[in-house]
Coordinates of C-alpha atoms and ligand atoms in Angstrom, one line a residue:
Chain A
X1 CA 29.6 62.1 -63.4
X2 CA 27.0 63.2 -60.6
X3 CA 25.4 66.0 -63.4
X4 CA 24.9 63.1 -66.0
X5 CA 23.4 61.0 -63.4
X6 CA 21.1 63.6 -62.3
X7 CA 20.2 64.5 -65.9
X8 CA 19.4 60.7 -66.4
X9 CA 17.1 60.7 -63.6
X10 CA 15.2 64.1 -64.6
X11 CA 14.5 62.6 -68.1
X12 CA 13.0 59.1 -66.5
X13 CA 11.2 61.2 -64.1
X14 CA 9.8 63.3 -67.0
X15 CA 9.1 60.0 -69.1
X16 CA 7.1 58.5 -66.1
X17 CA 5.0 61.8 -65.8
X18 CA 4.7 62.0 -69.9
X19 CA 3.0 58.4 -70.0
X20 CA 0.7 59.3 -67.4
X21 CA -0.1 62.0 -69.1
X22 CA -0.9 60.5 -72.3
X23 CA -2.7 57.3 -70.9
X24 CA -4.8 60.4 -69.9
X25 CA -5.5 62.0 -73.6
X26 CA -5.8 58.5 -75.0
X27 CA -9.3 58.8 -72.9
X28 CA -10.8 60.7 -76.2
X29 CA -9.3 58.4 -78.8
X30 CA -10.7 55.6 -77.0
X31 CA -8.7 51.8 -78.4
X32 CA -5.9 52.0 -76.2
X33 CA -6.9 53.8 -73.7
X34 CA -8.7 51.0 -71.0
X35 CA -10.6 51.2 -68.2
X36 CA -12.5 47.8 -67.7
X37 CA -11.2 46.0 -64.5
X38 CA -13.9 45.2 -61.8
X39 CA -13.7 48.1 -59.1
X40 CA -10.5 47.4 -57.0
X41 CA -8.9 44.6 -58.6
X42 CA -6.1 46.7 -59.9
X43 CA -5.7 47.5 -55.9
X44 CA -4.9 51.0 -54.8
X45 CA -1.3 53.0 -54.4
X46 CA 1.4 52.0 -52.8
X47 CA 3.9 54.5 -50.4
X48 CA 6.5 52.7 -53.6
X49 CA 4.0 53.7 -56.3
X50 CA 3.5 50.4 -57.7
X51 CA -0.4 48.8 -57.0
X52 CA -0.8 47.4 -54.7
X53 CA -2.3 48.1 -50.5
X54 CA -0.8 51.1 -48.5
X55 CA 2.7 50.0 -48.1
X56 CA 2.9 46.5 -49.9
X57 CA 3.7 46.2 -53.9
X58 CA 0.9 42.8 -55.0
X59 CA 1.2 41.2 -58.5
X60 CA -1.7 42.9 -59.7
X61 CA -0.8 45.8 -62.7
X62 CA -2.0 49.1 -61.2
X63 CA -5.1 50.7 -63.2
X64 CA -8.2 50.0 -64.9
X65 CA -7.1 48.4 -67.8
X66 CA -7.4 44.8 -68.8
X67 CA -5.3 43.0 -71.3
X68 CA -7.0 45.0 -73.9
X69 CA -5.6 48.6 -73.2
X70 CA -3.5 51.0 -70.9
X71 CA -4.6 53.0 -68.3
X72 CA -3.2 55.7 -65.9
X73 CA -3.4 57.2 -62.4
X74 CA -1.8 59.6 -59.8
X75 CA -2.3 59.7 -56.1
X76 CA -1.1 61.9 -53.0
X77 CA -0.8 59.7 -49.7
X78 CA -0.5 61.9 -46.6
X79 CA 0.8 59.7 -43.2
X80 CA 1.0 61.8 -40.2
X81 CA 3.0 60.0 -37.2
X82 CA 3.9 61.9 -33.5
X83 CA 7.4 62.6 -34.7
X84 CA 7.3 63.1 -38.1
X85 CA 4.8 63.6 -41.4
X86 CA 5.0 62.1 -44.6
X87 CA 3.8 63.5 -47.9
X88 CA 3.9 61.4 -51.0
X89 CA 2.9 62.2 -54.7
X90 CA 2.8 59.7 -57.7
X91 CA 1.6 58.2 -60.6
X92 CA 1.9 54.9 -62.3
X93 CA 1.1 53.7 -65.8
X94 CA -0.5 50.1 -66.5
X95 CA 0.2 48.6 -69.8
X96 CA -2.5 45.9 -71.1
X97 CA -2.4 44.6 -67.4
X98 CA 1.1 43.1 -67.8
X99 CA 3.4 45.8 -67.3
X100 CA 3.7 48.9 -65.0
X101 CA 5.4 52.1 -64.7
X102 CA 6.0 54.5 -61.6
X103 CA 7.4 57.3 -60.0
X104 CA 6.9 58.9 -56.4
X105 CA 8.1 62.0 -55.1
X106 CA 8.0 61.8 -51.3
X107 CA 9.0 64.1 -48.2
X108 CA 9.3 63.2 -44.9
X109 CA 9.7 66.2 -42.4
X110 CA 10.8 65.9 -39.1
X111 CA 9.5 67.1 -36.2
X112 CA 12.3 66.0 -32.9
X113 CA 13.3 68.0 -30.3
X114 CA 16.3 65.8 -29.7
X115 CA 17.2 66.5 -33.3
X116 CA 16.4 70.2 -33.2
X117 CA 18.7 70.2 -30.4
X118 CA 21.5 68.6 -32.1
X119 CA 21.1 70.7 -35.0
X120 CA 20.9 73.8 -33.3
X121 CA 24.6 72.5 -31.6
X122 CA 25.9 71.7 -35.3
X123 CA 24.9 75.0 -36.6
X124 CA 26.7 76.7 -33.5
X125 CA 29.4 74.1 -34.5
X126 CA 29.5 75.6 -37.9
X127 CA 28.9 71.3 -39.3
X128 CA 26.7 70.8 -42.3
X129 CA 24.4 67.8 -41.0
X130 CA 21.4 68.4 -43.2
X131 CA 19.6 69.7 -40.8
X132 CA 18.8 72.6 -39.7
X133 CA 17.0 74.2 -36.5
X134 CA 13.0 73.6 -36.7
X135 CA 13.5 71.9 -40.2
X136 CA 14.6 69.1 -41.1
X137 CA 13.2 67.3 -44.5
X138 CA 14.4 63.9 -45.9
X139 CA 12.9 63.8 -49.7
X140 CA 13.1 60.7 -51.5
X141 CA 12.3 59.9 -55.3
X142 CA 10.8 56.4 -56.2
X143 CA 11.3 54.9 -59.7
X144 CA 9.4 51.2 -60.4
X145 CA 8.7 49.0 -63.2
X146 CA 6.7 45.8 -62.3
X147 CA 6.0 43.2 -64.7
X148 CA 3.5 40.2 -64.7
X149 CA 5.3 36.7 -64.7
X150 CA 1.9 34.5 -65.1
X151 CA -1.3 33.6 -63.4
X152 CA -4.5 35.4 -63.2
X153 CA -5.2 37.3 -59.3
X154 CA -9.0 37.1 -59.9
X155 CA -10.4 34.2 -62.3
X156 CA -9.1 31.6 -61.4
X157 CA -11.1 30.6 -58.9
X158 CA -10.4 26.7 -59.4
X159 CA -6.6 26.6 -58.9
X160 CA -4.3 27.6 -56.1
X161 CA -2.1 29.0 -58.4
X162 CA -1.9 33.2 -58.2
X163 CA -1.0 35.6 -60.0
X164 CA 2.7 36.4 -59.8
X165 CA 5.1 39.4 -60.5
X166 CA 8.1 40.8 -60.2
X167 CA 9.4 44.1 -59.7
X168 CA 12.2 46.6 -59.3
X169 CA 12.5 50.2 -57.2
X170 CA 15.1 53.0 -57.5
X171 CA 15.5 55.3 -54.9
X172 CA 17.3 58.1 -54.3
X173 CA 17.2 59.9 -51.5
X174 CA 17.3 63.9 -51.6
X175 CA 19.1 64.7 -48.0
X176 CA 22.0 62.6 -48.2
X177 CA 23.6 64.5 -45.4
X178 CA 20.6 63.8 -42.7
X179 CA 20.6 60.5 -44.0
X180 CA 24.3 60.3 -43.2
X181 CA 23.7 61.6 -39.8
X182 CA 21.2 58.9 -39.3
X183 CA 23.6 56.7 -39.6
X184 CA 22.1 55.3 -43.4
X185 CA 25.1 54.5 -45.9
X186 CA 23.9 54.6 -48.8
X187 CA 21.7 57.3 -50.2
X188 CA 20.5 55.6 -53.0
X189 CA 20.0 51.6 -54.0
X190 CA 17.7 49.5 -55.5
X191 CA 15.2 46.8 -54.0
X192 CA 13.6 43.8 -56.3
X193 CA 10.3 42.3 -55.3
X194 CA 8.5 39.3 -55.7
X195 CA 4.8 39.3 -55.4
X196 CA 2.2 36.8 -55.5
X197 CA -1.8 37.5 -55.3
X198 CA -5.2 35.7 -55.2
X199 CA -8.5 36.4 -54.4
X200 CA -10.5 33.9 -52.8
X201 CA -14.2 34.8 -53.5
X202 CA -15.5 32.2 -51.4
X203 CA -14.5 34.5 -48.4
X204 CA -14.1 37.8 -50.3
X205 CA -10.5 38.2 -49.6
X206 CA -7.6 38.9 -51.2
X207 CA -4.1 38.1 -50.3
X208 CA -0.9 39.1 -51.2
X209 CA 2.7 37.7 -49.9
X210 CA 5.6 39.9 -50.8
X211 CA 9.1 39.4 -50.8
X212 CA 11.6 41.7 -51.3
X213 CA 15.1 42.1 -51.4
X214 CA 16.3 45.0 -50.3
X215 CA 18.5 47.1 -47.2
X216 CA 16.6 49.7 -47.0
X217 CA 15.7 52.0 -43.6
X218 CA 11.9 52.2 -43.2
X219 CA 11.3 51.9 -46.5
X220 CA 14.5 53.7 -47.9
X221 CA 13.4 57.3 -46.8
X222 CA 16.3 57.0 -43.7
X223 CA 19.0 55.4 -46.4
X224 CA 20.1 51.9 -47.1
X225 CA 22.7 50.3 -44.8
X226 CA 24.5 51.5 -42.5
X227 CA 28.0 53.1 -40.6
X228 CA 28.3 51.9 -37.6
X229 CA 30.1 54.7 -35.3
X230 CA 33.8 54.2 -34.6
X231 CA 34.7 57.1 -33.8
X232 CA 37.1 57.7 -36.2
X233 CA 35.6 59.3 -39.0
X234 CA 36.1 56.3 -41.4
X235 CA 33.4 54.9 -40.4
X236 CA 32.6 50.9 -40.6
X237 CA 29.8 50.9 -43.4
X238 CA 27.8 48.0 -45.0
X239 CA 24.8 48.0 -47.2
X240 CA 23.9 44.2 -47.0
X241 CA 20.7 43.7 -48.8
X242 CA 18.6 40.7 -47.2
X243 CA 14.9 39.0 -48.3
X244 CA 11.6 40.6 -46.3
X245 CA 8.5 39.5 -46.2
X246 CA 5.5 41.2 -46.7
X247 CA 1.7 40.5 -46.5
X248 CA -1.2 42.2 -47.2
X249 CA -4.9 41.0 -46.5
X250 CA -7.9 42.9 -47.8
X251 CA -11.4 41.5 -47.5
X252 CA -14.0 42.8 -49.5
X253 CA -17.2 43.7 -47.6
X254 CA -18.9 45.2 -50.9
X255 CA -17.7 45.3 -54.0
X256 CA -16.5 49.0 -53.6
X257 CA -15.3 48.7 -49.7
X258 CA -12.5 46.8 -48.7
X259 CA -11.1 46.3 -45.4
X260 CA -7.9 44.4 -43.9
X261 CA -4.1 44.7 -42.7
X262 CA -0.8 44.7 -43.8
X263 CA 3.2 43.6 -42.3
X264 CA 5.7 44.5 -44.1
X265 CA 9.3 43.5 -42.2
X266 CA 12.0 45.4 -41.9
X267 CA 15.5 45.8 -41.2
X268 CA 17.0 47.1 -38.1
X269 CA 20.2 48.2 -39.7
X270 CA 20.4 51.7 -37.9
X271 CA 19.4 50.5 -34.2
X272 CA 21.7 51.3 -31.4
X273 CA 24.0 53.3 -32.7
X274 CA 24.2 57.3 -31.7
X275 CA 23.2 59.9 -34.2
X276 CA 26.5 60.2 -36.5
X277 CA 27.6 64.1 -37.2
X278 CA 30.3 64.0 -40.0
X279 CA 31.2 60.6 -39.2
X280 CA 32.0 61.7 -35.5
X281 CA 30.9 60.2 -32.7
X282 CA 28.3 61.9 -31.2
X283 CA 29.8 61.6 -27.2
X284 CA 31.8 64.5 -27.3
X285 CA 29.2 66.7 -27.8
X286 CA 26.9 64.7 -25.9
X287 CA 29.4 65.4 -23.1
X288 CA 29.5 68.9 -23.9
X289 CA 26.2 69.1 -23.5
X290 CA 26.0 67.5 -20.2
X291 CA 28.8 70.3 -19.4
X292 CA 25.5 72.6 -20.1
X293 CA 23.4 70.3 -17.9
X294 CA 21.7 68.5 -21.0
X295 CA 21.8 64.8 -21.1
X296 CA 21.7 63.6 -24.4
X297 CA 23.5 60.3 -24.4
X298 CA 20.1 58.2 -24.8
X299 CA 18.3 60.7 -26.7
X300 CA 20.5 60.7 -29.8
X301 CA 20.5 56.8 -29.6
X302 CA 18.5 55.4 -33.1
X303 CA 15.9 53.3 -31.8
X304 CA 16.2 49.6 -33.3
X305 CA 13.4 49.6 -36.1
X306 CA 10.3 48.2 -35.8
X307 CA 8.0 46.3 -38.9
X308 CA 5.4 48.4 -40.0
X309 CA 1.6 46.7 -38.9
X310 CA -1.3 49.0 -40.5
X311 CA -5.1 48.1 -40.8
X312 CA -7.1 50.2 -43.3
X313 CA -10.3 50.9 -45.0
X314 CA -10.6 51.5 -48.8
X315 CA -13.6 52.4 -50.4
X316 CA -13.8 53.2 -54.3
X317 CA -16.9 54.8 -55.2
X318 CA -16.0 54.7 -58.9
X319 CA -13.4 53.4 -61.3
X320 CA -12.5 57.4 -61.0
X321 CA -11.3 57.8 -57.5
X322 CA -10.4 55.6 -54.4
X323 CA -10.0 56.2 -50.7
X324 CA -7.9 54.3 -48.2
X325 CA -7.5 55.5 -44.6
X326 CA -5.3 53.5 -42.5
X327 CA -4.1 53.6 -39.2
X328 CA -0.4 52.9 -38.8
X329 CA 2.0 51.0 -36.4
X330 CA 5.5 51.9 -37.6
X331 CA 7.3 50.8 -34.2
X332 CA 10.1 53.2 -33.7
X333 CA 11.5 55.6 -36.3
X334 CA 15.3 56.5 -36.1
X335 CA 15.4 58.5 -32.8
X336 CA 11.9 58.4 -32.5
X337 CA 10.0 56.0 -30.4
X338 CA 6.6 54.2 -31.0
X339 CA 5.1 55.8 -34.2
X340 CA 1.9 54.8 -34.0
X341 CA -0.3 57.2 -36.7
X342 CA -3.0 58.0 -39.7
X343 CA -2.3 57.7 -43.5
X344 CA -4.7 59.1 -45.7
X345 CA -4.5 58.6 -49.6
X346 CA -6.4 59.4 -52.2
X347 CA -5.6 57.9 -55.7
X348 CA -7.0 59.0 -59.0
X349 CA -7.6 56.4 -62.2
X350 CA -8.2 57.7 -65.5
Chain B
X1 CA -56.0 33.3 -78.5
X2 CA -53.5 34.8 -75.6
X3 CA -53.3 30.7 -74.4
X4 CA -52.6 29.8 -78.3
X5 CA -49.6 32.4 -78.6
X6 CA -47.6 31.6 -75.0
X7 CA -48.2 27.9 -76.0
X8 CA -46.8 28.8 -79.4
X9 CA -43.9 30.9 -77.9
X10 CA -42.8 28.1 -76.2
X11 CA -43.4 25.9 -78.5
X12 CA -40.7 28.0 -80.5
X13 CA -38.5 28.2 -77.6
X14 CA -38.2 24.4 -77.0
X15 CA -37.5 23.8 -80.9
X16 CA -34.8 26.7 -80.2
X17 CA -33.5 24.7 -77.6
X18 CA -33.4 21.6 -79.1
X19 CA -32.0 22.8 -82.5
X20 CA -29.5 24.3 -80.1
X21 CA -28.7 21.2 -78.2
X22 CA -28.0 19.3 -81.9
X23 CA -26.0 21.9 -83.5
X24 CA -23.4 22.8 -81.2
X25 CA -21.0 20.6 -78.9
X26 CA -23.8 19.9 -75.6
X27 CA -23.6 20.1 -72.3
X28 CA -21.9 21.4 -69.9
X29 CA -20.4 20.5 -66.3
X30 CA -20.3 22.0 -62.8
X31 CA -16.7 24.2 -62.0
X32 CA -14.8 22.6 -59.3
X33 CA -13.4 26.2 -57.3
X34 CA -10.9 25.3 -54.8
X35 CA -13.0 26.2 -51.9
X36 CA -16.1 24.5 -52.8
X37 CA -19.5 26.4 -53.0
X38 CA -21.0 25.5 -50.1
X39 CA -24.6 23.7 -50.0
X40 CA -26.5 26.7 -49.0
X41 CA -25.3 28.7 -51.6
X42 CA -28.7 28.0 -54.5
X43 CA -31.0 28.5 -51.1
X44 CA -29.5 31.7 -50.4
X45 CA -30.1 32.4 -54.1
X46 CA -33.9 31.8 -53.7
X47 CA -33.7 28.3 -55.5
X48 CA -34.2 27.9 -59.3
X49 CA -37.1 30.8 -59.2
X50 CA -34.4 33.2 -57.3
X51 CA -31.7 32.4 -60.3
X52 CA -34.3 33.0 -62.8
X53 CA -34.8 36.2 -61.3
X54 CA -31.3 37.1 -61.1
X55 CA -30.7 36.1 -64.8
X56 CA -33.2 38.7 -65.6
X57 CA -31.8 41.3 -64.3
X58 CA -28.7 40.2 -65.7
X59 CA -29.7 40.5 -68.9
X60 CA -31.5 43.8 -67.8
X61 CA -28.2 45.7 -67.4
X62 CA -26.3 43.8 -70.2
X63 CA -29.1 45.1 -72.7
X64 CA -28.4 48.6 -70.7
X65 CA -24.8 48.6 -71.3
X66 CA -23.6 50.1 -74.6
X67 CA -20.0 48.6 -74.6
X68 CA -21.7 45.1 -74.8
X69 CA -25.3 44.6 -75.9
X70 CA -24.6 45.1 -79.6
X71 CA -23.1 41.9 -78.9
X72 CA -26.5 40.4 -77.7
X73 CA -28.4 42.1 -79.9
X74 CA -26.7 41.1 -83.3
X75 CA -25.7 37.2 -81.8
X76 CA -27.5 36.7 -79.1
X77 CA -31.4 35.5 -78.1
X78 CA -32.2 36.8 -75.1
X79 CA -35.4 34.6 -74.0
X80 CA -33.0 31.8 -74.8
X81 CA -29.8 32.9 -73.5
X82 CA -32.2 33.5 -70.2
X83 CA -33.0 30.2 -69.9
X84 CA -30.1 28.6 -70.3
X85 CA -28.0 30.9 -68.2
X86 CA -30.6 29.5 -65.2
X87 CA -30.2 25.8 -65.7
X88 CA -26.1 26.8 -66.2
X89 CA -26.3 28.9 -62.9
X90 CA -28.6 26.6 -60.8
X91 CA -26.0 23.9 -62.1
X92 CA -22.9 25.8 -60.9
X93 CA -24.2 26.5 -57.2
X94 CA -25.1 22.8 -57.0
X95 CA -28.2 22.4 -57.8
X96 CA -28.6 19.5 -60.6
X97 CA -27.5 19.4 -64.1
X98 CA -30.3 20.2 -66.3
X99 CA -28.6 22.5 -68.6
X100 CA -29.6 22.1 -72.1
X101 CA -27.1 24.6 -74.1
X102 CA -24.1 24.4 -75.8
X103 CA -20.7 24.4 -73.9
X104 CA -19.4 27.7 -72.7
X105 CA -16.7 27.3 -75.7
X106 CA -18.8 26.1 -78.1
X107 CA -21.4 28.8 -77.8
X108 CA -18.7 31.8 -77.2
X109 CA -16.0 30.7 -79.8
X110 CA -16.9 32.8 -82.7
X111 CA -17.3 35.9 -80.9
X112 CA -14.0 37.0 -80.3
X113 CA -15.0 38.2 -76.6
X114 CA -12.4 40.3 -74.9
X115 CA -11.4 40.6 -70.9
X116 CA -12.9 44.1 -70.9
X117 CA -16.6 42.2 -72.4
X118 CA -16.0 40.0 -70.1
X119 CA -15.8 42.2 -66.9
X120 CA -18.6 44.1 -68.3
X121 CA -20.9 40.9 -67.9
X122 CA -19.4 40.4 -64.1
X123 CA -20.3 44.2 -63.4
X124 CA -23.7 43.5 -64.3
X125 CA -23.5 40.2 -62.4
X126 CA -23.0 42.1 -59.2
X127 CA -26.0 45.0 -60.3
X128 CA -28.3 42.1 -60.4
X129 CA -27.4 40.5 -57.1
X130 CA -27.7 44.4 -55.7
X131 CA -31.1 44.3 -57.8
X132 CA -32.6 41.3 -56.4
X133 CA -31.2 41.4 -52.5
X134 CA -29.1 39.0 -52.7
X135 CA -26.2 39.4 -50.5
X136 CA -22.8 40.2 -51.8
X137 CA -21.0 37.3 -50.2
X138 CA -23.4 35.0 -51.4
X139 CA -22.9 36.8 -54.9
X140 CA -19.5 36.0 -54.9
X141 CA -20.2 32.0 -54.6
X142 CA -21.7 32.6 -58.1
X143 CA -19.2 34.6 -59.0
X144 CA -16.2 32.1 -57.9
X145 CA -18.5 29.2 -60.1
X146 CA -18.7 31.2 -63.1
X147 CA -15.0 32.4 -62.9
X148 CA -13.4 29.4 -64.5
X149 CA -15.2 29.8 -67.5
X150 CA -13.3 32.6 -68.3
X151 CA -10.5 30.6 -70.0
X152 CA -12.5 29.8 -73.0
X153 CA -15.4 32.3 -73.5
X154 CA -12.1 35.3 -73.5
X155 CA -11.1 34.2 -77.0
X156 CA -9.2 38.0 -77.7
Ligands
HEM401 C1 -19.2 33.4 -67.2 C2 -19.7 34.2 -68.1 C3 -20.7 33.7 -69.1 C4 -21.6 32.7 -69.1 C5 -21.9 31.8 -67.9 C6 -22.3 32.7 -70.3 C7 -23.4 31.8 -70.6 C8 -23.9 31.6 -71.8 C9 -24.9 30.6 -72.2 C10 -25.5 29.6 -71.2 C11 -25.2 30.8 -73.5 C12 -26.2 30.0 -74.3 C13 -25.5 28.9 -75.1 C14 -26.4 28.3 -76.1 O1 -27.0 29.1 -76.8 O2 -26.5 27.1 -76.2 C15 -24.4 31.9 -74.0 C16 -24.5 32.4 -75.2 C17 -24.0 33.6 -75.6 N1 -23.1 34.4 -74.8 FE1 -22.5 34.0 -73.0 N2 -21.9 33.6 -71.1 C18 -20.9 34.3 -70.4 C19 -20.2 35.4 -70.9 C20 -20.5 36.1 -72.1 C21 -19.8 37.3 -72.5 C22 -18.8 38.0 -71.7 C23 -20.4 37.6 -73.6 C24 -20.2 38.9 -74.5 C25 -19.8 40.0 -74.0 C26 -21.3 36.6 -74.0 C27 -22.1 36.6 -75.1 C28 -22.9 35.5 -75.5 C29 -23.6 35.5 -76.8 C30 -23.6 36.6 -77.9 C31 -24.3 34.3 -76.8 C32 -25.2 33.8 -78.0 C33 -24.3 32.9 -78.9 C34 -25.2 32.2 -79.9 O3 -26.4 32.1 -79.7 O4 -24.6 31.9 -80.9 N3 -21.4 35.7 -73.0 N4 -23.7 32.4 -73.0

C-alpha cells in the first residue's frame, strides 16, 4: 500500500517537472508558449510553490503568460534562521493564466544543541528518533494546483472586485520519525486556500488576503497536528484543520522593484508539550539526565508557535529572472526560540 | 511652398478626423477608477503639451516593437492615432473632453487584439513615461484611467 502510494507520488512529481520542462521547449515553437504579463504581475515564488510573495499563495497564476499561452519557471529559495536553515527547490507551470501547476522539494536542517543532546541520549538508548547526532534533516515535498475562480488582479482598475482563486497543497513530509518526535501527528495532509488579489495603481500596491485551511506546523515542514504526551505510548493525537489568514502587501516603487510585508498565521498545535521519543515521555530521561547534572526539563519543551511577519525587497530586472530578499520573523520554531532571519530566493521564468 | 504643405497636411488630418468622427460610433467618456485620479495628475503630466509628448513616444516604442506594430502599420494611422490618443489621455486624467475619435470598441473591434497585444501597448506606456521624466507613480494614474478599457479593446 505504502510502495503504490510512493510510486503515485514519484510519477506526479515527474509530471510536474515534465511540464516545466516542456513549457520550456515550447519557447522555440513559439504559439503556446507565452510570456507577455507586465514584469511582476504573475508575483514571484512562494516557500508552497504556487505564485505568489515569499510565504503567501495570491490569486494571481504564476508566470509570464497571459490568457493566450503557458509559461514555466523554477526557483531555489534559501532562508537561514539561528536554529535552523531552509533550502527549497521548485517549479510551477502556468496555463493561459487560469490554471497552475507545482511542486517543491524542501529541506530543513537543524542545528539545536538541545536536540543534539537528546539524540546523542537516543542513540546511546539504541531509539530510532530520526535524528541523529550533528544531523538532523526534516525534508518535505509540496504538490499544488491553483486555479482562477474570476476577476482580473490588474485591470480592473474601476471595480473593487479582485481577482480570486483557489487552491490545493499536498505535503508529505520525508522524516516522519523527527516529526513524530516533535510531537506533529500526521506526516502528511493536505491544506486548501482561498486567495484574493488587486492592485491598486493609484498607490502602487498590491494586496493579497489569503485564507487557508489547513493544521499544519510552520508551514507543514514540523507535521500536521499533534500528540499530546501522556505518557503512555498511545499517545492523545488530533489533526484538527482550522481557517488562517494570511496577507501580503507589496508596493511597487518601479515597475521592476517591489517592496512590502507579509503575515501569514499560524497554529500553535505543538506548543508546551516536551519533545516526544517513541511516544514516551521525555521526563524520565530528562531526569536521567539531571542524574548526570544536565537539566533538560525546559529545554526539550516546544515553544508555542509564533505567525510568521517578513518584510522583503523584490526586484525583477527582466521577465527572465527575479530577486526577493526578505528578512524574516518566524517567532519561535519547535524547541527553538525567536527565529528571526534572511531568505533569499531567486526564481527563474521562461 | 513649406507653409502650403503643413497647411495641407492638416487640412488632410482634420478631414481624417472628421471622416472618422462620422463613420464610427463617436465619442468617448472619462473611466471612473475606484480611487479617483486625483486633480494634479494632467499637471504632473505637463498638461496637454506633456501628453502629446508622451503619446509620442508611445507610439515610438509601439512602432519599435515587432510583436505589435504590424498591427499599426497595416490598420493603424499613426499621426491620427497620435492625436486622438492625446485628447483620450488629457480626457482620462481630467482634463476636458475634447476627444474627437471613435469609442475604444468601436475603433478596436475588428482587430481581434489579444491580452499579450495589450500588455505590449502598457510596456511601452511605462517606456514613454521613463522617456519623458515623468514619474512612475504619476504613470500609474494614467495607467489605472486607461485600464478599464481593457474589457473591450481585448476582443481574443
Ligand atoms: C488602453 C489602451 C488603448 C487605447 C487608449 C487606445 C486608443 C486608441 C485610439 C484613441 C484610437 C483612434 C480611434 C479612431 O481612429 O477614431 C485607436 C485606434 C487603434 N488602436 Fe488603439 N488603443 C489602445 C490599445 C490598443 C492596442 C493594444 C492595440 C493593438 C495592439 C491597438 C491598436 C489600434 C489600431 C490598429 C487602431 C486603428 C484602428 C483604425 O483606424 O481602424 N490599440 N486606439
Amino acid at each position: 500500500m505504502k510502495r503504490v502510494h510512493m510510486r503515485s507520488l514519484r510519477i506526479l512529481q515527474c509530471a510536474a517537472v515534465l511540464a516545466a520542462g516542456l513549457a520550456v521547449s515550447q519557447e522555440a515553437s513559439a504559439d503556446i508558449y507565452n510570456d507577455g504579463k507586465v514584469l511582476l504581475t504573475g508575483g514571484v515564488f512562494t516557500v508552497d510553490g504556487a505564485g505568489g510573495g515569499g510565504a503567501v499563495p495570491w490569486a494571481t497564476i504564476s508566470g509570464y503568460e497571459t490568457r493566450d499561452g503557458i509559461n514555466g519557471s523554477a526557483a531555489f529559495t534559501y532562508v537561514n534562521l539561528p536554529a535552523l536553515q531552509v533550502s527549497f527547490y521548485g517549479v510551477n507551470v502556468g496555463f493561459w493564466d487560469r490554471f497552475e501547476l507545482s511542486y517543491v522539494d524542501s529541506r530543513l536542517s537543524l542545528n539545536l544543541p538541545n536536540l543534539q543532546t537528546v539524540a546523542l541520549v537516543a542513540s546511546l538508548a539504541d531509539l530510532d528518533i530520526g535524528t541523529e547526532p550533528w544531523n538532523s534533516t526534516l525534508g518535505m515535498q509540496t504538490f499544488g494546483a491553483k486555479l482562477r475562480l474570476f476577476g482580473d488582479a490588474v485591470y480592473t482598475s474601476d471595480s473593487w472586485i479582485p481577482q480570486v482563486s483557489i487552491g490545493g497543497l499536498y505535503k508529505k513530509d520525508r522524516n516522519e520519525d523527527l516529526v513524530k518526535t516533535l510531537g506533529g501527528y500526521k506526516t502528511k495532509d493536505y491544506e486548501i486556500y482561498l486567495a484574493a488579489t488587486k492592485i491598486f495603481f493609484p498607490i502602487s500596491t498590491l494586496v493579497n488576503v489569503t485564507a487557508r485551511y489547513t493544521s499544519a506546523n510552520e508551514d507543514g515542514l514540523t507535521g500536521f497536528g499533534a500528540c499530546k504526551n501522556n505518557g503512555l505510548g498511545t499517545g492523545d493525537c488530533d489533526n484538527d484543520r482550522e481557517l488562517r489568514w494570511e496577507v501580503s502587501i507589496a508596493h511597487l516603487v518601479a515597475k521592476n522593484t517591489a517592496i512590502g510585508g507579509e503575515w501569514q498565521q499560524h497554529g500553535n498545535n505543538t506548543g508546551g508539550q516536551s519533545v516526544n521519543i517513541n511516544g514516551l515521555n521525555l521526563t524520565p530521561i530528562a531526569g536521567a539526565l539531571a542524574n548526570l547534572g544536565i537539566d533538560l526539563g525546559s529545554a526539550l519543551k516546544q515553544k508555542n508557535e509564533g505567525d510568521w511577519f517578513d518584510l522583503f525587497m523584490a526586484y525583477a530586472p527582466n521577465k527572465n529572472i527575479s530577486f526577493v530578499v526578505a528578512y524574516l520573523m518566524f517567532g519561535n520554531i519547535s524547541v527553538a526560540p525567536d527565529q528571526n532571519g534572511f531568505y533569499f530566493s531567486t526564481h527563474l521564468t521562461f | 511652398m513649406k507653409r502650403m504643405k503643413s497647411l495641407l497636411v492638416s487640412a488632410v488630418a482634420g478631414a481624417t478626423l472628421l471622416a472618422g468622427t462620422q463613420i464610427a460610433q463617436a465619442g468617448e467618456s472619462k473611466t471612473n477608477p475606484i480611487m479617483g485620479i486625483p486633480s494634479a495628475a494632467l499637471a504632473r503630466f505637463g498638461g496637454e503639451y506633456g501628453v502629446h509628448n508622451w503619446v509620442e513616444s508611445l507610439f515610438y516604442y509601439i512602432m519599435l516593437d515587432n510583436r505589435i506594430n504590424y498591427i499599426f502599420k497595416e490598420f493603424g494611422n499613426v499621426d491620427r492615432q497620435i492625436a486622438l490618443n492625446t485628447q483620450l489621455e488629457t480626457m482620462v486624467l481630467g482634463g476636458p473632453n475634447e476627444y474627437q475619435g471613435a469609442s475604444m470598441s468601436a475603433a478596436h473591434a475588428d482587430l481581434g487584439i489579444t491580452m499579450t497585444q495589450f500588455n505590449a501597448v502598457v510596456e511601452a506606456a511605462y517606456n514613454a513615461c521613463e522617456r519623458n521624466n515623468i514619474a512612475y507613480y504619476t504613470c500609474n494614474h494614467l495607467i489605472a484611467a486607461l485600464a478599464p478599457f481593457t474589457r473591450v479593446i481585448v476582443t481574443k
